[in-house]
PDB file of C-alpha atoms in Angstrom:
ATOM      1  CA  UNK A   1      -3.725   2.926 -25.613  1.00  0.00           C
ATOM      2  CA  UNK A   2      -4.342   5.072 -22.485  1.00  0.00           C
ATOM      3  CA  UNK A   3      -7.271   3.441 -20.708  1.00  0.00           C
ATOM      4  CA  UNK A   4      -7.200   6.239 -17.797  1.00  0.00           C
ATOM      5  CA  UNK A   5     -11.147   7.549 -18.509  1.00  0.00           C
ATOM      6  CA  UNK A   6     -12.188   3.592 -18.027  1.00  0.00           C
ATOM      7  CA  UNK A   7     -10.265   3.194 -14.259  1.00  0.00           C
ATOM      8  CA  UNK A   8     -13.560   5.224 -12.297  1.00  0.00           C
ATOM      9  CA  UNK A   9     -15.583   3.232 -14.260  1.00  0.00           C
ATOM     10  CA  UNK A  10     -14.319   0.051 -13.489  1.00  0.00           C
ATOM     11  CA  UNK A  11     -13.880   0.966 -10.010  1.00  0.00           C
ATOM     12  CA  UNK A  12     -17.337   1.349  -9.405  1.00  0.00           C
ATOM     13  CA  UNK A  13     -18.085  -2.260 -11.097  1.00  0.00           C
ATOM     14  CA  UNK A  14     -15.520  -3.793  -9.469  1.00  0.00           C
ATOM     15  CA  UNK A  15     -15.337  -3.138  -5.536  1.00  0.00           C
ATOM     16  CA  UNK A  16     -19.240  -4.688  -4.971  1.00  0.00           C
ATOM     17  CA  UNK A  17     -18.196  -7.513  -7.123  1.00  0.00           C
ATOM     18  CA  UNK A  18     -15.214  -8.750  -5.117  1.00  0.00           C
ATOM     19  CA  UNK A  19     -15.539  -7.130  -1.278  1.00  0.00           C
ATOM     20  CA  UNK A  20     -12.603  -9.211   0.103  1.00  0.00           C
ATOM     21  CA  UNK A  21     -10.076  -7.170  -2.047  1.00  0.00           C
ATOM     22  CA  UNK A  22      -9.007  -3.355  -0.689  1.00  0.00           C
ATOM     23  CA  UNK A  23     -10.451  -0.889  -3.061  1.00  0.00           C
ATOM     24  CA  UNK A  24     -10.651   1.999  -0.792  1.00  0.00           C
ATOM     25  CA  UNK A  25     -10.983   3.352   3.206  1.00  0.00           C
ATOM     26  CA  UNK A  26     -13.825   4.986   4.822  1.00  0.00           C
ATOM     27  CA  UNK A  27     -15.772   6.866   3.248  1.00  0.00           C
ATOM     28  CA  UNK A  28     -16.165   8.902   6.869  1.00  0.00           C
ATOM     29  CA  UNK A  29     -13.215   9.780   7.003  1.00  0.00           C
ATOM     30  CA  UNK A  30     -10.775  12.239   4.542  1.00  0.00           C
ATOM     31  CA  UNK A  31      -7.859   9.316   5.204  1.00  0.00           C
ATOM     32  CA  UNK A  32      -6.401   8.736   1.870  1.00  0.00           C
ATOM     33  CA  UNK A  33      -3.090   6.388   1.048  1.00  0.00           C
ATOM     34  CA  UNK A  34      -0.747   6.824  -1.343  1.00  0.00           C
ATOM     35  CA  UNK A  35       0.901   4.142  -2.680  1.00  0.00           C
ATOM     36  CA  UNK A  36       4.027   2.988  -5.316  1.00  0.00           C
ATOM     37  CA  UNK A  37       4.413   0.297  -8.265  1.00  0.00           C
ATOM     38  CA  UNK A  38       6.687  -1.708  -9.276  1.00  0.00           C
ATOM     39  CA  UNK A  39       9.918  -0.347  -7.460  1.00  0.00           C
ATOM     40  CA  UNK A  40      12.595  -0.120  -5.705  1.00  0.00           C
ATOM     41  CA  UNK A  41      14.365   2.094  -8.190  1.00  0.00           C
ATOM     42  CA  UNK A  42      18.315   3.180  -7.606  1.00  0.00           C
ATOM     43  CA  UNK A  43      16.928   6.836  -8.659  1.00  0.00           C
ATOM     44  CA  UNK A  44      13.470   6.953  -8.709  1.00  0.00           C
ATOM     45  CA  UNK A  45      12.780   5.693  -5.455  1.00  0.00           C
ATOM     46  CA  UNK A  46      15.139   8.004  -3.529  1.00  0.00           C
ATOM     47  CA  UNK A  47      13.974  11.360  -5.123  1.00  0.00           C
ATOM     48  CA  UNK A  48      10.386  10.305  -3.539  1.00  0.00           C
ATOM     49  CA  UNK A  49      11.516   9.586  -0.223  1.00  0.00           C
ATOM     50  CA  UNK A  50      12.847  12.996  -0.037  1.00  0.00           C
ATOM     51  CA  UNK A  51       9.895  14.431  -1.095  1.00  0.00           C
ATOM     52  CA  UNK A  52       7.666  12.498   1.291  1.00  0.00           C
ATOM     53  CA  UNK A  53      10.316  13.118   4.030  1.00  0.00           C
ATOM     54  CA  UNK A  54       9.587  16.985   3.458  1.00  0.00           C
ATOM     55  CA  UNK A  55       5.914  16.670   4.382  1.00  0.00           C
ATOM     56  CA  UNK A  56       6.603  13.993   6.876  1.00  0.00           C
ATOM     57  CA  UNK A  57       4.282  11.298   4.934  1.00  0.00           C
ATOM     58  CA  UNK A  58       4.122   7.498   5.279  1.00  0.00           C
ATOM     59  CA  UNK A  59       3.240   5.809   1.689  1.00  0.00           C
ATOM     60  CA  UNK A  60       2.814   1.734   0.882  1.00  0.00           C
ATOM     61  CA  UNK A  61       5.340   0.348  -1.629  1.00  0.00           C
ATOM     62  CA  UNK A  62       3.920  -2.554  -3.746  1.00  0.00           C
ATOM     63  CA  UNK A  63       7.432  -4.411  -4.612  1.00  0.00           C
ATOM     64  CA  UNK A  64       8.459  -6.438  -7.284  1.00  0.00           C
ATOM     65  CA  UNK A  65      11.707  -8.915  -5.728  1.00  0.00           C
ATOM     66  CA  UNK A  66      13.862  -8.692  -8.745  1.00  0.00           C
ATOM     67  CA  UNK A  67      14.026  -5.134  -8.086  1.00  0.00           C
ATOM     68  CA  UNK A  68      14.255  -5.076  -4.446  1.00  0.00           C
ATOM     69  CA  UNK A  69      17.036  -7.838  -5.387  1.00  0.00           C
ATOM     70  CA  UNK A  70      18.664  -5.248  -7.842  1.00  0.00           C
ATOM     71  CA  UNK A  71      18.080  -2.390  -5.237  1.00  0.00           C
ATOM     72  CA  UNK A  72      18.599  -3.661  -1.891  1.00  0.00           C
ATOM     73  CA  UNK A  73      19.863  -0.551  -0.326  1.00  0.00           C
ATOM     74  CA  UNK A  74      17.488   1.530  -1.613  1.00  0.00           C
ATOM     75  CA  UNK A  75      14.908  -0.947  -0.310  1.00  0.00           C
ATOM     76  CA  UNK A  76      16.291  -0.928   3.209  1.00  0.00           C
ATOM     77  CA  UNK A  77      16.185   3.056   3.109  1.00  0.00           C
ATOM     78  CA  UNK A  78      12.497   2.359   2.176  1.00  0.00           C
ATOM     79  CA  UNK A  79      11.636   0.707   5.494  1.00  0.00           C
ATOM     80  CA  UNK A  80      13.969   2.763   7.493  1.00  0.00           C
ATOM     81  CA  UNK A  81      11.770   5.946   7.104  1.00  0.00           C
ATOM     82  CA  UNK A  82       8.307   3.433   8.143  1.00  0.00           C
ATOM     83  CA  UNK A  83       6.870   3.350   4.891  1.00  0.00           C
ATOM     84  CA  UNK A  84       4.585   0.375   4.671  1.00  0.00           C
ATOM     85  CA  UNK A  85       5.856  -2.447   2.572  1.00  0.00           C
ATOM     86  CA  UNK A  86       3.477  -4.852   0.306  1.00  0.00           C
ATOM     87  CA  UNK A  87       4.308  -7.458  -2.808  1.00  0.00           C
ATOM     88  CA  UNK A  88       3.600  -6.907  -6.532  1.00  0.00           C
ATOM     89  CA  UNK A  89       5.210 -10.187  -7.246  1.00  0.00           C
ATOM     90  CA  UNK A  90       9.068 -11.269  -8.326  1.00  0.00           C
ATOM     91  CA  UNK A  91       8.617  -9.605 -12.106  1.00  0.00           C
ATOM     92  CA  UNK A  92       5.577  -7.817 -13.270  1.00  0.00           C
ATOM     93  CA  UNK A  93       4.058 -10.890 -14.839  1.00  0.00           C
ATOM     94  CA  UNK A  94       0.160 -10.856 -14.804  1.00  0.00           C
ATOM     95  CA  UNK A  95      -1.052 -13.172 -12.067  1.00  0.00           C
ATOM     96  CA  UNK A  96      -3.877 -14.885 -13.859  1.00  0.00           C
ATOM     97  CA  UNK A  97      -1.214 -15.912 -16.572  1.00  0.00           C
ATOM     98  CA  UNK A  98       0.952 -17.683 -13.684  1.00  0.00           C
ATOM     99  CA  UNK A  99      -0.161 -21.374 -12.806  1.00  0.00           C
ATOM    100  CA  UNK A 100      -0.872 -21.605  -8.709  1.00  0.00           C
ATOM    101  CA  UNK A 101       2.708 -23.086  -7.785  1.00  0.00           C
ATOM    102  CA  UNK A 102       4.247 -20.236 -10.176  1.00  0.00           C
ATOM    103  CA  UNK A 103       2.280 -17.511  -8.253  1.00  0.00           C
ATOM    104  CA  UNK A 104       3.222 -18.915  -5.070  1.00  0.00           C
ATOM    105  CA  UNK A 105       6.830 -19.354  -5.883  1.00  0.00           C
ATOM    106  CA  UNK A 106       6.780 -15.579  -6.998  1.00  0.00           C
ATOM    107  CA  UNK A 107       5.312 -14.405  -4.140  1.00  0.00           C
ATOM    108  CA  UNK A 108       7.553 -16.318  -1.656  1.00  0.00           C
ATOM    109  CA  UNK A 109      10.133 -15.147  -3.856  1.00  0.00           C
ATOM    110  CA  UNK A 110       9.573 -11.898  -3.018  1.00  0.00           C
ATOM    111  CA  UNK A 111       9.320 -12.030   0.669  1.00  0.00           C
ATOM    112  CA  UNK A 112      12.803 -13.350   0.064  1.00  0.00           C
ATOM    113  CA  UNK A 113      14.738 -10.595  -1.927  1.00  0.00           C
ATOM    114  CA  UNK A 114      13.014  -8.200   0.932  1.00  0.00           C
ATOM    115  CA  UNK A 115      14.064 -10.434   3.684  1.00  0.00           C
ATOM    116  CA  UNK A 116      17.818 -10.618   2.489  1.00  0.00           C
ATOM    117  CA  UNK A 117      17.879  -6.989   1.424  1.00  0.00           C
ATOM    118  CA  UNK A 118      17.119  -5.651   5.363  1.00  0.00           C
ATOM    119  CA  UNK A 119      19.011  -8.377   7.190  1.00  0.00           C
ATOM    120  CA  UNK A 120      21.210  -5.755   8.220  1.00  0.00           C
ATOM    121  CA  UNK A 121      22.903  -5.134  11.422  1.00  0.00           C
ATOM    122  CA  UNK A 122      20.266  -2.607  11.990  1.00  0.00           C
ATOM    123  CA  UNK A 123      18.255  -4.567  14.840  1.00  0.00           C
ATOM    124  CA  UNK A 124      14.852  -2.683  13.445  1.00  0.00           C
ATOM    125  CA  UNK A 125      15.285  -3.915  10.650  1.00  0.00           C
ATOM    126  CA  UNK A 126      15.868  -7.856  11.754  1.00  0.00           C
ATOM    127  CA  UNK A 127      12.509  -7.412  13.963  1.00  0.00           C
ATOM    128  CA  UNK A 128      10.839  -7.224  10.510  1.00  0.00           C
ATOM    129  CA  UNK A 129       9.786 -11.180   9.977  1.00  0.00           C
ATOM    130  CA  UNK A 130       8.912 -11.065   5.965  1.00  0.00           C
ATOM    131  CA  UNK A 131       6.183 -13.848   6.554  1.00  0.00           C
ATOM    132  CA  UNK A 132       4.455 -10.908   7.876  1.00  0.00           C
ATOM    133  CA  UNK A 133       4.400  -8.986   4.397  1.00  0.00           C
ATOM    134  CA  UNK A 134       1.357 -10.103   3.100  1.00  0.00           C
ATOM    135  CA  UNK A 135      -0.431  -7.575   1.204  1.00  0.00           C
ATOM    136  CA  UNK A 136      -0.318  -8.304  -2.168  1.00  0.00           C
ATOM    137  CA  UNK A 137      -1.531  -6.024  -5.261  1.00  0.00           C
ATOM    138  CA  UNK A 138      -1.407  -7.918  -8.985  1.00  0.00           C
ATOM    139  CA  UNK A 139       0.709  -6.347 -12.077  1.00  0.00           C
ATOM    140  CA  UNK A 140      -1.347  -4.693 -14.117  1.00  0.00           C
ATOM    141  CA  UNK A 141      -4.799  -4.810 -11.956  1.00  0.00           C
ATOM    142  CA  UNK A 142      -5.427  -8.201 -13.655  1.00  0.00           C
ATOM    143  CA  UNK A 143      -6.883 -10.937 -11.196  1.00  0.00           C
ATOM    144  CA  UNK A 144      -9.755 -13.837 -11.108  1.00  0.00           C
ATOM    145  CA  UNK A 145     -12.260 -14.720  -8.787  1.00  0.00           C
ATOM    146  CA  UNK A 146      -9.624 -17.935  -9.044  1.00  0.00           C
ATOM    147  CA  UNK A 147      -6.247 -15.568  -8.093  1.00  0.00           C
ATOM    148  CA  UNK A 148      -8.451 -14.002  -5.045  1.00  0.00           C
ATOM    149  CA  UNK A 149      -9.443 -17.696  -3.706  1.00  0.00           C
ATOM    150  CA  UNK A 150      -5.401 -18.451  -3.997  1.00  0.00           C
ATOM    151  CA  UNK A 151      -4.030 -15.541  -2.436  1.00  0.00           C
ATOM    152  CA  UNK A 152      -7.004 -16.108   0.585  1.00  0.00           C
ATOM    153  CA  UNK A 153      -5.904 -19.677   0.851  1.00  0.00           C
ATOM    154  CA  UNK A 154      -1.963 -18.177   1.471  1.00  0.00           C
ATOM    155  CA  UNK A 155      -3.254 -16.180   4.418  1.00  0.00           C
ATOM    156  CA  UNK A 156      -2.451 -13.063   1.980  1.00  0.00           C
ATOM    157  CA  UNK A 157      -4.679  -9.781   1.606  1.00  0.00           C
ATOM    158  CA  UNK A 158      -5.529  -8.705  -1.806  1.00  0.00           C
ATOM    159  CA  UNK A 159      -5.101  -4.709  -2.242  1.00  0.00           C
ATOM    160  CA  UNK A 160      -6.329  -3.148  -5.399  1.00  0.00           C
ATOM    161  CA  UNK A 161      -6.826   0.752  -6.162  1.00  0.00           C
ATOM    162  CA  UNK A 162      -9.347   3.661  -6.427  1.00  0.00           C
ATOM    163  CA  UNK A 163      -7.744   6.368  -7.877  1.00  0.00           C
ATOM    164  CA  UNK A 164      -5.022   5.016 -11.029  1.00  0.00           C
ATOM    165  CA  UNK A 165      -3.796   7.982 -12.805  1.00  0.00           C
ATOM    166  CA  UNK A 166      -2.099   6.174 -15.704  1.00  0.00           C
ATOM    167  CA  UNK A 167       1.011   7.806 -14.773  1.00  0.00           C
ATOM    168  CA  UNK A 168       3.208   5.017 -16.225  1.00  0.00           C
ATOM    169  CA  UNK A 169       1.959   6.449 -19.481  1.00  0.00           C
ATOM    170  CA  UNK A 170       3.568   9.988 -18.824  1.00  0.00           C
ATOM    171  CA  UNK A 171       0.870  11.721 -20.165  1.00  0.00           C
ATOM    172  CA  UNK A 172       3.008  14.801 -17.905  1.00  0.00           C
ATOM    173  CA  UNK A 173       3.069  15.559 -14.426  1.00  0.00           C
ATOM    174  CA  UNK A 174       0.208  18.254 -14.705  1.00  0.00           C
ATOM    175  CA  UNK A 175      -1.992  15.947 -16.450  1.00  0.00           C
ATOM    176  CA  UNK A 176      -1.384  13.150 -13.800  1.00  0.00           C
ATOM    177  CA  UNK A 177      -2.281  15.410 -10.766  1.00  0.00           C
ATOM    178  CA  UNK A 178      -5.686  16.777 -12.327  1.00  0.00           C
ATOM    179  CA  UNK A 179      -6.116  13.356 -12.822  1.00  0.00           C
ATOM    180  CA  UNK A 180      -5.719  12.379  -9.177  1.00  0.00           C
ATOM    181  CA  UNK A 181      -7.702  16.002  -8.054  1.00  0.00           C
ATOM    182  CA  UNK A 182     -10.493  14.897  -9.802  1.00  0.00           C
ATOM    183  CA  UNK A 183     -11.889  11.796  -8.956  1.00  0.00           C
ATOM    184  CA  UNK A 184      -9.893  11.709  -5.095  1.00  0.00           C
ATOM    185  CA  UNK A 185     -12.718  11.177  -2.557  1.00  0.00           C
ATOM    186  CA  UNK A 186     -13.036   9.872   1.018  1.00  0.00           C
ATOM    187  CA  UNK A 187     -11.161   6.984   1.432  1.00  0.00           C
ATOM    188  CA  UNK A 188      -8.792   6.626  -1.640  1.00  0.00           C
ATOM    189  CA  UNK A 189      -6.228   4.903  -2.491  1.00  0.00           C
ATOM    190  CA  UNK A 190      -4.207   6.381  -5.147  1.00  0.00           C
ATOM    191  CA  UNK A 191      -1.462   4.292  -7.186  1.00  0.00           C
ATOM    192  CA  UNK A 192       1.575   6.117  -7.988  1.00  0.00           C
ATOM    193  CA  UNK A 193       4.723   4.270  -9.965  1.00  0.00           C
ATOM    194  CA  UNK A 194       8.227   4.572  -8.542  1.00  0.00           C
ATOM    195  CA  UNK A 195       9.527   1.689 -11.500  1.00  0.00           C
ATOM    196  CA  UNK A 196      10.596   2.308 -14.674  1.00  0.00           C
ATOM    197  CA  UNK A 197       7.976   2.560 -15.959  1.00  0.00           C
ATOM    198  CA  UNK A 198       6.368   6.246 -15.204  1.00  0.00           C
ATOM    199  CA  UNK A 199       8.520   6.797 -12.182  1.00  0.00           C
ATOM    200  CA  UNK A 200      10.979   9.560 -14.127  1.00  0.00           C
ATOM    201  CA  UNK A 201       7.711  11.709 -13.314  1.00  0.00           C
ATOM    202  CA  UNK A 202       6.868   9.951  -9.277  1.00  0.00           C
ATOM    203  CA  UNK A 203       8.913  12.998  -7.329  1.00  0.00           C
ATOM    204  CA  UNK A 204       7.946  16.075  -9.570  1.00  0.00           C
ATOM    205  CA  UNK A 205       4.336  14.437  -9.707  1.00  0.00           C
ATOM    206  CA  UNK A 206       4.328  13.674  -5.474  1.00  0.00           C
ATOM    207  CA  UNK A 207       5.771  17.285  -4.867  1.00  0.00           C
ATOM    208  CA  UNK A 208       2.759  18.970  -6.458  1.00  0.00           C
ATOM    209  CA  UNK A 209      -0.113  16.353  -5.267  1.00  0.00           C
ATOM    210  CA  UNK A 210       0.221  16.571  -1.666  1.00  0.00           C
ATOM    211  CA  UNK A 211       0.056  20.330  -1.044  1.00  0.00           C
ATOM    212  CA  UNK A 212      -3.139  20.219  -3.038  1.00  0.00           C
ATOM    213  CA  UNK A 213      -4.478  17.189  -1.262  1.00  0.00           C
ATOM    214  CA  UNK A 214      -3.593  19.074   1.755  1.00  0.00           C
ATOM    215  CA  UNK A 215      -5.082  22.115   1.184  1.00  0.00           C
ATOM    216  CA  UNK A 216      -8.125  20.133   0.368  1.00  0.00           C
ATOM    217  CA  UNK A 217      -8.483  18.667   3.643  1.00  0.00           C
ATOM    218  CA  UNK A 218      -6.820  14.800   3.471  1.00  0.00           C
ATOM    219  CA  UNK A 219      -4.648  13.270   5.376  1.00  0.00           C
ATOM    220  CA  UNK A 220      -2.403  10.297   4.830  1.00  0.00           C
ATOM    221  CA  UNK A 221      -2.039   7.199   6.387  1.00  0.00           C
ATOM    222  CA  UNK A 222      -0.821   3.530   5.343  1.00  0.00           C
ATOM    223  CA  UNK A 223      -2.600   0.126   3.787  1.00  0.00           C
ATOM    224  CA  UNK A 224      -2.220  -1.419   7.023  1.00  0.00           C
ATOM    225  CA  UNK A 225      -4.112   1.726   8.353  1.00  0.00           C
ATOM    226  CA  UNK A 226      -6.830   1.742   5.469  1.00  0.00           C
ATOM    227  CA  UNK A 227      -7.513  -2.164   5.997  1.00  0.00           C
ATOM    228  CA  UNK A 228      -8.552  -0.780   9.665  1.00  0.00           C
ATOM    229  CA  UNK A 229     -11.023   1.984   8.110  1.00  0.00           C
ATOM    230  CA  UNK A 230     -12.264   0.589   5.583  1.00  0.00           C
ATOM    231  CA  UNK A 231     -14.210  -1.650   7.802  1.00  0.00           C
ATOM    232  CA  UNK A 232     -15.953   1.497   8.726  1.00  0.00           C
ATOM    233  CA  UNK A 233     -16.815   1.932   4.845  1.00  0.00           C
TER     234      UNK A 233
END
């Protein structure tokens, strides 16, 4: 069932309730972020990069570790080119499902796969200290007041979404970006899917979104980035 109509809705119920979680960035400023779930992907995630390359962009990847551990060159490439790197867990299990030491375990697992997939010769890439990678964004949106409390307590930051598109549905590319046209704003932060899920569509879908989102006035930056504005929100 495509829930896409409901994601504004919740949006708006959801950032007052929980306030510690990123939702958005300024609403001051035309900053927006666009971000990617549930990769890296051998194919998927490479046909993006080129198309982010083209209009010199920096996104966030959210990644899960078995596929970073299935994809580790593809995940180096990702940090190569500065995109900002965050954790979506070791598999796309829901977090409230997972009991504490299970979360944790994922989560550390993570850091791992990403920390083994860049320990490269490449001395940029052995600079990055994966104890540092501590945004974290749950599968599927799903999270308690008890999975925000947990993630706090591991000195990690919570990032959730604005702008959710349903793309993993493939409703088609054009339906995806009027999607995204119409309820972008000040601020957003729009979740893409580079997994298997949806990301057949991520280039083709990325290609026509940002020369609209330009035209309309936006800019992109990172999560790191939005943290910093959206403290101006």
């Amino acid at each position: 069932m495509q829930l896409a109509p409901l994601y504004p809705i919740l949006y708006k119920i959801l950032k007052p309730l929980f306030p510690s979680c990123l939702w958005a960035g300024s609403t001051h400023s035309r900053a927006i972020a666009l971000t990617f779930d549930d990769g890296p992907h051998p194919q998927y995630t490479l046909e993006l990069l080129n198309v982010l390359d083209q209009y010199d962009i920096k996104a966030s990847f959210f990644w899960l570790g078995a596929c970073v551990d299935r994809s580790p060159s593809v995940a180096r490439e990702v940090y190569r080119r500065n995109h900002w790197i965050g954790l979506h867990g070791y598999y796309h299990h829901s977090f409230p499902f997972l009991k504490p030491e299970a979360l944790k375990q994922s989560l550390a697992k993570t850091q791992e796969a990403i920390g083994a997939a860049l320990a490269t010769r490449d001395a940029k890439a052995c600079q990055l200290h994966t104890d540092k990678i501590r945004d974290v964004r749950p599968p599927n949106g799903l999270f308690t007041p008890q999975t925000l409390s947990l993630l706090h307590q591991w000195n990690y930051r919570p990032v959730m979404w604005s702008v959710v598109p349903e793309d993993w549905e493939r409703p088609g590319v054009s339906v995806v970006v009027q999607r995204v046209l119409r309820q972008v704003e000040n601020g957003s932060q729009i979740v893409l899917h580079d997994g298997y899920c949806g990301g057949q569509d991520v280039a083709k879908t990325t290609a026509q979104l940002i020369p609209l989102l330009l035209q309309q006035g936006y800019h992109f930056i990172t999560i790191d980035q939005l943290w910093q504005l959206s403290q101006l929100a």
